[in-house]
Amino acid sequence: MFDPKLYRRNPDVSWRLIEGQAVLVHNREGEIEVLNEVGSYLWEHAGEPLDGLSGNISQEFDVSREQALRDAEEFYQALVASGALQPFNEK
Amino acid sequence: MATLLEELFAKATRNSHPIFAMFELTYQCNFSCRHCYNPIARKNQPRTGEAPASTRRPLDFSEIMGLLDQLKDMGVLYLSLTGGEPLVHPRFWDILAAAKERQFAVRVFTNGALITPSVADRLDEIGPHCLEISIHGANDATAEALSQVKGSHQNMLKALGYLKERKLRVYLKCTVTKLNEGELEGIKAISDSFGFPVFFDPVITLSDDGEEYPLEMKASDEGVAKLYRSDGINIGNSPFEWEPGELSCTVGAGTLHITPHGDVQPCIQWKQPVGNIREKPLKEIWSTSPVLEEARRVAREMPMLIRKGTKDHAFCRHCPGLSLLRYGDPRRLEEQYLRVARIKAEVSRNEAIDK
C-alpha cells in the first residue's frame, strides 16, 4: 500500500502545468516527463490521501473507485522509481 | 517527427503560454567582449556615439522575488539568468535558490571565469538545470582578444573542469567571429574533451542601442561555409532552440524577456519595452500589449516572409528583433541571415554535386 504522506515532490524536479499537462524536468538527469491528464492531477495533488483522489478520478473518468485507487498507487510507485517523488528523509 | 513535448510546447506557443523567460540580472560584466551586444560601454569598442548612461535603479531583491512569483504564475518553466555576467550580481545566489524553490528549470548564462571550486560547490548544491558558457576560441590568444581579459580562457577551462567533476550539465556556446573562425575544430575538441556539447552561432547581433560595431567581428563567408561543411557540429545558439511547427520563432508567444530595470521585452533581441513590472502586473502586460501582439503577428507571418524574401528560403531563418533593431522593420530579412542562407545553399549544392 502506497502511503502518500511519506513522499514529497523531489525539489530537483522542476515542473509546470502546460496546456493542462504536467511537464517534469529532472534537473540532475536532464530527463523530461510529460504526464497525461490523470497523471497531472495526481502529480498536482501528490501527498494528499489516495481515497479522495481516487474518488475524484472515479467520478471524472468513468472508472471504478477500486481501479482508480490501484492505478493511482501504481502511478505514484512509478514516480518514486523515476525519482520524481522521494521519501521525506532524502535530500 | 515532433516529440510529445515539442507538440505540447507548440500548442502552448500558439496559445501564447510563455514557457521560456530570460532575466538579465545586471548589465555589469567582468569581460569586455568585442562582439558583445550589451549596451554598457566596454573598453576598445569603436562606438560612434556615447553609450547610454543609465541612471535608473535596477530591480531590488524584493522586486525580483515578485517577478519570479509572477513568472511562475504565468507558467514559465525554463528561466534563464543572464547578464552582463549574472555571477557578479550581489544577490545571485539568493536569486538562483529562489528560482529553484519556485520549480523553474534554471539556465545560467555565464562566461565561467568566476567559477572556482567553491562556486562550483554552491552551484552543485542548488542544482540549476544547466550552465551555458561562452567559449571564444581554442587558445588563450584568440579568446583573450575577444574577451579583452587576460586569463579568461584558462579560467573558463578550469571552470569546465570543476563543473565536470561535479557532474553539472554544461552547454558551450561559441559565436563564430573572424578571430575564431579558423579554430572551430579546436573548440569542438575542447568541448569533446570535457564531454560538453558546443553550439556554434554564425550570427552576431548589434549593440542593444543599435550601434553596429559588433558586426566588425563577423566571420568571413569561408568561415561560415566551413561551419556548414563540418560534420557533427551543432549550429544555433543553444540546445533550447526549437521550431514549433510552422513558426520558427516564439517571440511574444512562447518566450519573454525582462531587463535589470524591470522592462519587459518580447525577447532578448526585440528590444522594444512593452511595459515595466513596477508599473503593471506582468500578466497584464503580456495579455494587453499591442507590441507583443504585433510580435506574434510577425512570428506567424515568418514562413511567408522568408519564402518571399529569398530564393534560398529553405535555408533561411529570420530574427525579427534583430531586423527591427537594424532596419526598424521586423519583417525585413536581415543581411546576416540572408548571407548564412546563401552560404548554406551553396554548401548544400556542392555536396549534392560531390555525391
Coordinates of C-alpha atoms in Angstrom, one line a residue:
Chain A
M1 CA 0.0 0.0 0.0
F2 CA 1.5 3.3 -1.0
D3 CA 1.4 5.9 1.7
P4 CA 1.4 9.4 0.1
K5 CA 2.3 11.1 3.4
L6 CA 5.7 9.5 3.3
Y7 CA 6.7 11.1 0.0
R8 CA 7.2 14.6 -1.5
R9 CA 7.9 16.0 -4.9
N10 CA 11.7 15.9 -5.5
P11 CA 12.9 19.5 -5.2
D12 CA 15.4 18.8 -8.0
V13 CA 12.4 18.3 -10.4
S14 CA 11.2 21.5 -12.0
W15 CA 7.6 21.4 -13.3
R16 CA 4.7 23.3 -14.7
L17 CA 1.3 22.6 -16.0
I18 CA 1.4 23.3 -19.7
E19 CA -1.9 23.1 -21.6
G20 CA -3.3 21.0 -18.7
Q21 CA -0.4 18.6 -18.7
A22 CA 2.4 18.4 -16.1
V23 CA 5.9 18.7 -17.6
L24 CA 8.5 17.4 -15.2
V25 CA 12.2 18.3 -15.8
H26 CA 14.6 16.2 -13.9
N27 CA 17.4 18.8 -13.5
R28 CA 20.2 16.4 -12.4
E29 CA 19.5 13.7 -15.0
G30 CA 18.2 16.0 -17.8
E31 CA 15.2 13.9 -18.4
I32 CA 11.7 15.2 -19.1
E33 CA 8.4 13.5 -18.4
V34 CA 5.1 14.7 -19.8
L35 CA 2.2 13.4 -17.8
N36 CA -1.3 12.7 -19.1
E37 CA -4.4 14.4 -17.7
V38 CA -4.9 11.9 -14.8
G39 CA -1.2 11.7 -14.1
S40 CA -1.0 15.5 -14.0
Y41 CA -3.9 15.6 -11.5
L42 CA -2.2 13.1 -9.3
W43 CA 1.1 15.0 -9.5
E44 CA -0.5 18.3 -8.6
H45 CA -2.1 16.6 -5.6
A46 CA 0.8 14.5 -4.5
G47 CA 0.8 14.0 -0.8
E48 CA -2.9 14.0 -0.4
P49 CA -4.9 10.9 0.7
L50 CA -5.4 8.4 -2.0
D51 CA -9.1 7.8 -1.1
G52 CA -10.1 11.3 -2.0
L53 CA -8.0 11.4 -5.2
S54 CA -9.2 8.0 -6.5
G55 CA -12.8 9.0 -5.7
N56 CA -12.5 12.2 -7.8
I57 CA -10.8 10.2 -10.6
S58 CA -13.5 7.6 -10.5
Q59 CA -16.2 10.3 -10.9
E60 CA -14.4 12.2 -13.6
F61 CA -13.2 9.3 -15.8
D62 CA -15.9 6.6 -15.5
V63 CA -13.7 4.1 -13.8
S64 CA -14.4 2.1 -10.6
R65 CA -13.1 3.6 -7.4
E66 CA -11.1 0.4 -6.8
Q67 CA -9.5 0.6 -10.2
A68 CA -8.7 4.3 -9.8
L69 CA -7.1 3.5 -6.4
R70 CA -4.9 0.7 -7.9
D71 CA -3.9 3.0 -10.8
A72 CA -3.0 5.9 -8.5
E73 CA -0.9 3.6 -6.4
E74 CA 0.9 2.2 -9.4
F75 CA 1.4 5.7 -10.8
Y76 CA 2.9 7.0 -7.6
Q77 CA 5.2 4.0 -7.4
A78 CA 6.4 4.7 -10.9
L79 CA 7.1 8.3 -9.9
V80 CA 9.1 7.1 -6.9
A81 CA 11.1 4.8 -9.3
S82 CA 11.8 7.7 -11.7
G83 CA 12.9 9.9 -8.8
A84 CA 10.1 12.5 -9.3
L85 CA 8.8 11.6 -5.9
Q86 CA 11.1 10.9 -3.0
P87 CA 10.8 9.9 0.7
F88 CA 10.8 12.9 3.0
N89 CA 14.0 11.9 4.7
E90 CA 16.0 12.0 1.4
K91 CA 17.9 15.2 0.4
Chain B
M1 CA 8.8 13.8 -36.2
A2 CA 7.8 16.1 -33.3
T3 CA 8.0 14.6 -29.9
L4 CA 5.1 14.8 -27.4
L5 CA 7.0 17.6 -25.7
E6 CA 7.5 19.5 -28.9
E7 CA 3.9 19.2 -29.8
L8 CA 2.9 20.4 -26.3
F9 CA 5.2 23.4 -26.5
A10 CA 4.0 24.2 -30.0
K11 CA 0.4 24.2 -28.7
A12 CA 1.3 26.3 -25.8
T13 CA 3.1 28.8 -28.0
R14 CA 0.0 29.0 -30.3
N15 CA -2.0 29.9 -27.2
S16 CA 0.6 32.4 -26.0
H17 CA 1.6 30.5 -23.0
P18 CA 5.2 31.6 -22.2
I19 CA 7.4 28.6 -21.5
F20 CA 10.8 30.3 -21.6
A21 CA 11.8 33.6 -19.9
M22 CA 15.1 35.4 -19.8
F23 CA 16.0 37.7 -17.0
E24 CA 19.0 39.9 -17.3
L25 CA 20.2 40.3 -13.7
T26 CA 22.7 43.0 -14.5
Y27 CA 24.5 44.7 -17.4
Q28 CA 27.7 44.6 -15.4
C29 CA 30.3 42.2 -16.7
N30 CA 33.9 41.2 -15.9
F31 CA 34.6 40.8 -19.6
S32 CA 34.6 43.4 -22.4
C33 CA 33.9 41.2 -25.4
R34 CA 34.5 42.8 -28.7
H35 CA 31.3 41.4 -30.2
C36 CA 29.0 41.9 -27.2
Y37 CA 25.6 43.5 -27.7
N38 CA 25.5 44.8 -24.1
P39 CA 24.6 48.5 -24.0
I40 CA 27.2 49.5 -21.4
A41 CA 30.4 50.8 -22.9
R42 CA 33.3 48.4 -22.8
K43 CA 36.9 49.3 -23.4
N44 CA 38.1 49.3 -27.0
Q45 CA 34.6 49.2 -28.6
P46 CA 34.5 51.5 -31.5
R47 CA 31.2 53.2 -30.8
T48 CA 30.1 56.1 -33.0
G49 CA 28.2 57.7 -30.1
E50 CA 28.1 57.8 -26.3
A51 CA 26.9 54.7 -24.5
P52 CA 23.5 55.1 -22.9
A53 CA 24.1 56.2 -19.3
S54 CA 21.5 54.6 -17.2
T55 CA 20.5 56.4 -14.0
R56 CA 17.6 54.0 -13.5
R57 CA 17.5 51.9 -10.4
P58 CA 17.8 48.2 -11.0
L59 CA 15.2 45.9 -9.5
D60 CA 15.9 45.3 -5.9
F61 CA 15.7 41.8 -4.3
S62 CA 12.1 42.0 -3.2
E63 CA 11.1 43.2 -6.7
I64 CA 13.0 40.3 -8.2
M65 CA 11.2 37.9 -5.9
G66 CA 7.9 39.4 -7.0
L67 CA 9.0 38.9 -10.6
L68 CA 9.8 35.2 -10.0
D69 CA 6.4 34.7 -8.4
Q70 CA 4.7 36.3 -11.5
L71 CA 6.7 34.2 -13.9
K72 CA 5.7 31.1 -12.0
D73 CA 2.1 32.1 -12.0
M74 CA 2.2 32.6 -15.8
G75 CA 3.5 29.0 -16.2
V76 CA 7.1 29.8 -17.3
L77 CA 9.1 26.6 -16.9
Y78 CA 12.6 27.5 -18.2
L79 CA 14.1 30.6 -16.7
S80 CA 17.5 31.9 -18.0
L81 CA 19.5 34.0 -15.6
T82 CA 21.8 36.1 -17.7
G83 CA 23.6 39.5 -17.9
G84 CA 26.1 41.0 -18.3
E85 CA 27.6 38.3 -16.1
P86 CA 25.0 37.1 -13.7
L87 CA 27.5 35.9 -11.1
V88 CA 28.6 39.5 -10.4
H89 CA 25.1 40.3 -9.1
P90 CA 25.4 40.7 -5.4
R91 CA 22.3 38.6 -4.7
F92 CA 23.0 36.0 -7.4
W93 CA 22.9 33.0 -5.0
D94 CA 19.7 34.1 -3.3
I95 CA 18.1 34.6 -6.7
L96 CA 19.2 31.3 -8.0
A97 CA 18.0 29.5 -4.9
A98 CA 14.6 31.3 -5.0
A99 CA 14.2 30.4 -8.7
K100 CA 14.9 26.8 -7.9
E101 CA 12.4 26.9 -4.9
R102 CA 9.8 28.1 -7.4
Q103 CA 10.4 25.0 -9.5
F104 CA 11.9 26.8 -12.5
A105 CA 14.3 24.8 -14.7
V106 CA 17.1 27.4 -14.4
R107 CA 19.6 28.0 -17.1
V108 CA 22.6 30.2 -16.0
F109 CA 24.4 32.0 -18.9
T110 CA 27.9 32.8 -17.8
N111 CA 31.4 33.3 -19.1
G112 CA 32.7 30.9 -16.5
A113 CA 35.6 33.0 -15.3
L114 CA 34.3 33.4 -11.8
I115 CA 33.6 29.7 -11.3
T116 CA 36.0 28.5 -8.6
P117 CA 35.8 25.1 -6.8
S118 CA 33.7 26.7 -4.0
V119 CA 31.4 28.4 -6.6
A120 CA 31.0 25.1 -8.3
D121 CA 30.1 23.5 -5.0
R122 CA 27.3 26.1 -4.5
L123 CA 26.0 25.5 -8.0
D124 CA 26.0 21.8 -7.3
E125 CA 24.2 22.3 -4.0
I126 CA 21.4 24.4 -5.6
G127 CA 21.2 22.5 -8.8
P128 CA 20.3 24.7 -11.8
H129 CA 19.1 22.8 -14.9
C130 CA 22.3 23.8 -16.8
L131 CA 25.1 26.3 -17.3
E132 CA 25.6 27.8 -20.7
I133 CA 29.1 29.0 -21.0
S134 CA 30.6 31.1 -23.8
I135 CA 33.8 29.8 -25.4
H136 CA 35.6 32.3 -27.6
G137 CA 38.5 30.4 -29.0
A138 CA 40.6 27.3 -28.9
N139 CA 43.6 29.1 -27.3
D140 CA 44.4 31.9 -24.9
A141 CA 45.3 34.4 -27.6
T142 CA 42.1 34.2 -29.6
A143 CA 39.8 34.0 -26.5
E144 CA 41.6 36.9 -24.8
A145 CA 41.5 39.0 -28.0
L146 CA 37.7 38.7 -27.9
S147 CA 37.1 38.9 -24.2
Q148 CA 39.8 41.5 -23.7
V149 CA 40.6 40.0 -20.4
K150 CA 43.9 38.2 -19.6
G151 CA 43.5 34.7 -18.3
S152 CA 39.9 34.5 -19.5
H153 CA 40.4 31.3 -21.5
Q154 CA 42.3 29.5 -18.8
N155 CA 39.8 30.4 -16.1
M156 CA 37.0 29.2 -18.3
L157 CA 38.8 25.9 -18.9
K158 CA 39.3 25.5 -15.1
A159 CA 35.7 26.1 -14.6
L160 CA 34.7 23.4 -17.0
G161 CA 36.8 21.0 -15.1
Y162 CA 35.2 21.9 -11.7
L163 CA 31.7 21.6 -13.3
K164 CA 32.6 18.3 -14.9
E165 CA 33.9 16.9 -11.5
R166 CA 30.5 17.7 -10.0
K167 CA 28.6 16.3 -12.9
L168 CA 26.8 19.5 -13.6
R169 CA 25.2 19.9 -17.1
V170 CA 27.1 22.4 -19.3
Y171 CA 26.5 23.6 -22.8
L172 CA 29.2 25.6 -24.5
K173 CA 28.2 28.4 -26.9
C174 CA 30.5 29.9 -29.4
T175 CA 29.7 32.9 -31.5
V176 CA 31.7 32.4 -34.7
T177 CA 33.8 35.5 -35.4
K178 CA 36.6 36.5 -37.8
L179 CA 39.0 35.9 -34.9
N180 CA 38.0 32.3 -34.1
E181 CA 36.6 31.0 -37.4
G182 CA 39.8 29.0 -38.0
E183 CA 39.5 27.3 -34.7
L184 CA 36.2 25.6 -34.8
E185 CA 37.7 22.1 -34.8
G186 CA 39.9 23.1 -31.8
I187 CA 36.9 24.5 -30.0
K188 CA 35.0 21.3 -30.7
A189 CA 37.9 19.3 -29.4
I190 CA 37.9 21.2 -26.2
S191 CA 34.1 20.6 -25.7
D192 CA 34.6 16.9 -26.5
S193 CA 37.4 16.6 -24.0
F194 CA 35.0 17.7 -21.3
G195 CA 32.0 15.8 -22.7
F196 CA 30.0 19.1 -23.0
P197 CA 28.2 19.8 -26.3
V198 CA 29.1 23.0 -28.1
F199 CA 26.8 25.2 -30.2
F200 CA 28.2 27.5 -32.9
D201 CA 26.2 30.6 -33.9
P202 CA 27.3 32.4 -37.1
V203 CA 25.2 35.5 -36.4
I204 CA 26.4 38.5 -34.5
T205 CA 23.9 40.9 -33.1
L206 CA 24.1 44.7 -33.0
S207 CA 24.6 46.6 -29.8
D208 CA 21.4 46.9 -27.8
D209 CA 21.3 50.6 -28.6
G210 CA 21.6 49.9 -32.4
E211 CA 25.4 50.5 -32.8
E212 CA 26.9 48.3 -35.5
Y213 CA 30.4 47.9 -34.1
P214 CA 29.9 44.3 -33.0
L215 CA 29.5 43.4 -36.7
E216 CA 33.1 44.2 -37.3
M217 CA 33.8 40.8 -35.7
K218 CA 31.7 39.0 -38.4
A219 CA 33.2 35.7 -39.7
S220 CA 34.1 35.6 -43.4
D221 CA 32.0 33.7 -45.9
E222 CA 34.6 31.0 -45.9
G223 CA 34.4 30.8 -42.1
V224 CA 30.7 30.3 -42.2
A225 CA 30.9 27.8 -45.1
K226 CA 33.4 25.8 -43.1
L227 CA 30.9 25.6 -40.3
Y228 CA 28.3 24.1 -42.6
R229 CA 30.7 21.8 -44.3
S230 CA 31.8 20.2 -41.0
D231 CA 30.2 17.0 -39.8
G232 CA 28.8 16.6 -36.3
I233 CA 28.7 20.3 -35.5
N234 CA 25.7 21.8 -33.6
I235 CA 24.7 25.1 -35.2
G236 CA 22.5 27.5 -33.3
N237 CA 22.6 29.4 -30.1
S238 CA 21.6 26.7 -27.7
P239 CA 20.0 23.2 -27.4
F240 CA 16.8 25.0 -26.4
E241 CA 16.4 26.5 -29.9
W242 CA 13.3 24.7 -31.3
E243 CA 11.0 25.2 -34.1
P244 CA 7.3 24.8 -33.2
G245 CA 5.6 23.7 -36.3
E246 CA 5.3 26.4 -38.9
L247 CA 6.7 29.0 -36.6
S248 CA 10.5 29.4 -36.5
C249 CA 10.4 31.9 -33.7
T250 CA 8.5 32.1 -30.4
V251 CA 8.8 35.8 -29.9
G252 CA 5.9 37.3 -27.9
A253 CA 4.2 33.9 -27.6
G254 CA 6.4 31.3 -26.0
T255 CA 9.1 33.5 -24.6
L256 CA 9.6 36.8 -22.8
H257 CA 12.4 38.9 -21.5
I258 CA 13.0 41.1 -18.5
T259 CA 15.8 43.7 -18.2
P260 CA 17.7 44.6 -14.9
H261 CA 15.3 47.6 -14.6
G262 CA 12.1 45.6 -14.9
D263 CA 11.4 46.5 -18.5
V264 CA 9.6 43.7 -20.3
Q265 CA 10.6 43.0 -23.9
P266 CA 9.3 40.5 -26.4
C267 CA 12.7 38.7 -26.4
I268 CA 16.3 39.5 -25.8
Q269 CA 16.7 40.7 -29.4
W270 CA 13.3 42.6 -29.8
K271 CA 14.3 45.5 -27.6
Q272 CA 11.1 47.5 -27.6
P273 CA 9.9 47.8 -23.9
V274 CA 6.3 46.8 -23.7
G275 CA 5.9 47.7 -20.0
N276 CA 7.6 47.7 -16.7
I277 CA 6.8 45.3 -13.9
R278 CA 7.0 48.2 -11.4
E279 CA 4.0 49.8 -13.1
K280 CA 1.8 46.9 -14.2
P281 CA 1.5 43.2 -13.4
L282 CA 3.4 41.1 -15.9
K283 CA 0.3 39.1 -16.8
E284 CA -1.5 42.3 -17.8
I285 CA 1.5 43.5 -19.9
W286 CA 1.6 40.1 -21.6
S287 CA -2.1 40.0 -22.4
T288 CA -2.7 43.6 -23.4
S289 CA 0.5 44.9 -25.1
P290 CA 0.0 45.9 -28.8
V291 CA 3.7 45.5 -29.4
L292 CA 3.5 41.8 -28.2
E293 CA 0.5 41.3 -30.4
E294 CA 2.5 42.7 -33.4
A295 CA 5.4 40.4 -32.5
R296 CA 3.1 37.4 -32.5
R297 CA 1.8 38.5 -35.9
V298 CA 5.3 38.8 -37.3
A299 CA 6.2 35.4 -36.0
R300 CA 3.1 33.9 -37.6
E301 CA 4.0 35.6 -40.9
M302 CA 7.6 34.4 -40.8
P303 CA 7.4 31.4 -43.1
M304 CA 5.8 33.6 -45.7
L305 CA 8.3 36.4 -45.2
I306 CA 11.2 34.0 -45.6
R307 CA 9.7 32.4 -48.7
K308 CA 9.1 35.8 -50.3
G309 CA 12.4 37.3 -49.1
T310 CA 15.0 34.9 -50.6
K311 CA 15.4 32.2 -53.2
D312 CA 17.4 30.4 -50.5
H313 CA 14.3 30.3 -48.3
A314 CA 14.8 26.6 -47.5
F315 CA 18.0 27.5 -45.6
C316 CA 16.9 30.8 -44.2
R317 CA 16.0 31.8 -40.7
H318 CA 14.8 35.2 -39.5
C319 CA 15.1 37.2 -36.4
P320 CA 12.5 39.9 -36.4
G321 CA 14.1 41.5 -33.3
L322 CA 17.4 41.9 -35.0
S323 CA 15.7 43.3 -38.1
L324 CA 13.8 45.8 -36.0
L325 CA 17.0 46.9 -34.3
R326 CA 18.9 47.2 -37.5
Y327 CA 16.3 48.4 -40.0
G328 CA 13.4 49.5 -37.9
D329 CA 11.3 46.8 -39.7
P330 CA 10.8 43.4 -38.1
R331 CA 9.6 41.9 -41.4
R332 CA 12.7 42.7 -43.4
L333 CA 15.1 39.8 -43.6
E334 CA 18.4 40.7 -42.0
E335 CA 21.6 40.7 -44.1
Q336 CA 23.5 38.1 -41.9
Y337 CA 20.6 35.6 -42.1
L338 CA 20.4 36.1 -45.9
R339 CA 24.2 35.6 -46.1
V340 CA 24.1 32.4 -44.0
A341 CA 21.2 31.1 -46.1
R342 CA 23.1 31.8 -49.3
I343 CA 26.2 30.0 -48.0
K344 CA 24.2 27.1 -46.7
A345 CA 22.6 26.7 -50.1
E346 CA 26.0 26.8 -51.8
V347 CA 27.4 24.2 -49.5
S348 CA 24.3 22.0 -49.9
R349 CA 24.5 22.3 -53.8
N350 CA 28.3 21.5 -53.8
E351 CA 27.7 18.5 -51.5
A352 CA 25.0 17.2 -53.8
I353 CA 27.3 17.5 -56.8
D354 CA 30.1 15.7 -55.0
K355 CA 27.8 12.8 -54.3

